[in-house]
């Protein structure tokens, strides 16, 4: 890659002055634009029509104080009853695909295939049929954080039998939808599932067994992914020609300065946060990164364990995992600045194993969520890192988004989306094989333990209204324009009092404040 490309990137992203790059970059016609959601965050109907309890139902019912605004997913955006409106919104924006997830306990309440909940499946039949009627490609996530509680009672993802339970679930879903769904995502963000749910208590099930349960979980979740991939490959691929991938959180990390110890700490952190999930599938040797294995093994022995807390992958497991994805689903939100840390973390823990501290540049614009800052060059750097380390895999951006307060004029979201899309176009020009972009999220929803106060929607949801009324934000109109034109230009919607579909609307002229 030429240095001129880097300068062009920096100048377009406003990071160097005096360089004008006026080239108009266009998304190819085949590029897929979509939006995403997840079952627990939007569906509601937590106990209707035979649905079983999920770990998130249990988690927030038992710990209502965890969510500052006191909300939970019992009703959420009530998509269970409003899927037609949801698809109408997709049509309004003109998206190519809709990424949503299936709730395992809704369709298999016991967790096992002995009980198939027809009524639960009916909801997904309806949604998928509605999408297909309007030529919107369904992109289905099998697992987006909501395990059947009954399986958690058996240890959940810490139990290696979970690999087989998940394979059975995948078979039931593939059998039902393989003829209609071409894009499959097995797992959403193994790092969130395991580090936050098993190594901490900020996500369900809140096992909080640091440096132990998280690593066990990572191994099992990756293997469950691989088993589902192989199942599709063996029994469905030749007939239906679909694509199966996994969504991984690939945020970027820069060293806070160029001190050698911080540069090295950052490289190690990238192996812990990205390599851990990508190496087993995309690296030629198909294993956890060597540096991660070395660090955890050394610490474990010092701590009195007889062997590493990081489980090993057998030759057979490595073979199963290697190349077990047709595409990399990349979820990208932000960038962290990394510094070597000598502070005391709980021991053992993932934090202690890595030994770094994080910060973010105060010049980066911040979203409503405290962890989310805009640094668009980060997506470019992350994509280049993936190319260099994993030999140009096929990528679909399966999540990228921004949070605000309530309000329809969400200029900060529009700005963030445009900045990141421009950086994405540059990465594609420099060789990244990116086939699609999925904005997170279609509409406001339950942002896990942050409730409904951090709003990620292109559509606002009025949670106080009976029908959870949805209204397009400025970002939805801009997204429609980008999808139509295939370029990111400076168009802004006229602030008329009609909405995206021509309906009259009362809009406040006030910008959405963070
Ligand atoms: C994704 O996770 C999820 O896939 C999606 O469901 C979610 O709605 C979206 O992003 C927005 O968050 O509050 O400091 O403890 C992104 C990873 C994991 C980032 C949880 C924020 C909590 C950090 N998110 N994490 S903190």
PDB file of C-alpha atoms in Angstrom, residues 154-167 187 190 193-194 198 212-228 246 288 311-313 317 320-321:
ATOM      1  CA  UNK A 154     -26.122 -26.986  33.495  1.00  0.00           C
ATOM      2  CA  UNK A 155     -23.225 -24.525  33.296  1.00  0.00           C
ATOM      3  CA  UNK A 156     -24.018 -22.843  29.987  1.00  0.00           C
ATOM      4  CA  UNK A 157     -20.984 -22.104  27.833  1.00  0.00           C
ATOM      5  CA  UNK A 158     -18.645 -23.241  30.604  1.00  0.00           C
ATOM      6  CA  UNK A 159     -19.864 -26.793  29.986  1.00  0.00           C
ATOM      7  CA  UNK A 160     -18.234 -28.390  26.918  1.00  0.00           C
ATOM      8  CA  UNK A 161     -21.532 -30.195  26.250  1.00  0.00           C
ATOM      9  CA  UNK A 162     -22.848 -26.767  25.192  1.00  0.00           C
ATOM     10  CA  UNK A 163     -21.065 -27.336  21.874  1.00  0.00           C
ATOM     11  CA  UNK A 164     -23.408 -30.219  21.111  1.00  0.00           C
ATOM     12  CA  UNK A 165     -26.519 -28.462  22.451  1.00  0.00           C
ATOM     13  CA  UNK A 166     -25.802 -25.582  20.128  1.00  0.00           C
ATOM     14  CA  UNK A 167     -25.237 -27.897  17.192  1.00  0.00           C
ATOM     15  CA  UNK A 187     -22.305 -16.270  17.244  1.00  0.00           C
ATOM     16  CA  UNK A 190     -17.674 -14.337  21.810  1.00  0.00           C
ATOM     17  CA  UNK A 193     -20.456 -13.483  25.897  1.00  0.00           C
ATOM     18  CA  UNK A 194     -17.427 -14.746  27.785  1.00  0.00           C
ATOM     19  CA  UNK A 198     -18.494 -15.375  32.597  1.00  0.00           C
ATOM     20  CA  UNK A 212     -11.065 -19.052  34.382  1.00  0.00           C
ATOM     21  CA  UNK A 213     -14.697 -19.253  33.241  1.00  0.00           C
ATOM     22  CA  UNK A 214     -14.092 -16.610  30.553  1.00  0.00           C
ATOM     23  CA  UNK A 215     -11.340 -18.649  28.864  1.00  0.00           C
ATOM     24  CA  UNK A 216     -13.306 -21.893  29.099  1.00  0.00           C
ATOM     25  CA  UNK A 217     -16.277 -20.111  27.575  1.00  0.00           C
ATOM     26  CA  UNK A 218     -14.212 -18.716  24.688  1.00  0.00           C
ATOM     27  CA  UNK A 219     -13.042 -22.181  23.716  1.00  0.00           C
ATOM     28  CA  UNK A 220     -16.539 -23.664  23.856  1.00  0.00           C
ATOM     29  CA  UNK A 221     -18.214 -20.811  22.006  1.00  0.00           C
ATOM     30  CA  UNK A 222     -15.620 -20.960  19.219  1.00  0.00           C
ATOM     31  CA  UNK A 223     -16.054 -24.720  18.931  1.00  0.00           C
ATOM     32  CA  UNK A 224     -19.839 -24.364  18.918  1.00  0.00           C
ATOM     33  CA  UNK A 225     -19.423 -21.914  16.047  1.00  0.00           C
ATOM     34  CA  UNK A 226     -17.186 -24.356  14.188  1.00  0.00           C
ATOM     35  CA  UNK A 227     -19.586 -27.272  14.694  1.00  0.00           C
ATOM     36  CA  UNK A 228     -22.485 -25.221  13.345  1.00  0.00           C
ATOM     37  CA  UNK A 246     -19.174 -15.375  12.899  1.00  0.00           C
ATOM     38  CA  UNK A 288      -4.887 -19.216  20.040  1.00  0.00           C
ATOM     39  CA  UNK A 311      -7.620 -24.342  27.686  1.00  0.00           C
ATOM     40  CA  UNK A 312      -5.650 -25.898  24.869  1.00  0.00           C
ATOM     41  CA  UNK A 313      -7.054 -26.788  21.476  1.00  0.00           C
ATOM     42  CA  UNK A 317     -10.280 -29.085  17.441  1.00  0.00           C
ATOM     43  CA  UNK A 320     -12.430 -28.190  13.035  1.00  0.00           C
ATOM     44  CA  UNK A 321     -11.876 -24.465  13.586  1.00  0.00           C
TER      45      UNK A 321
END
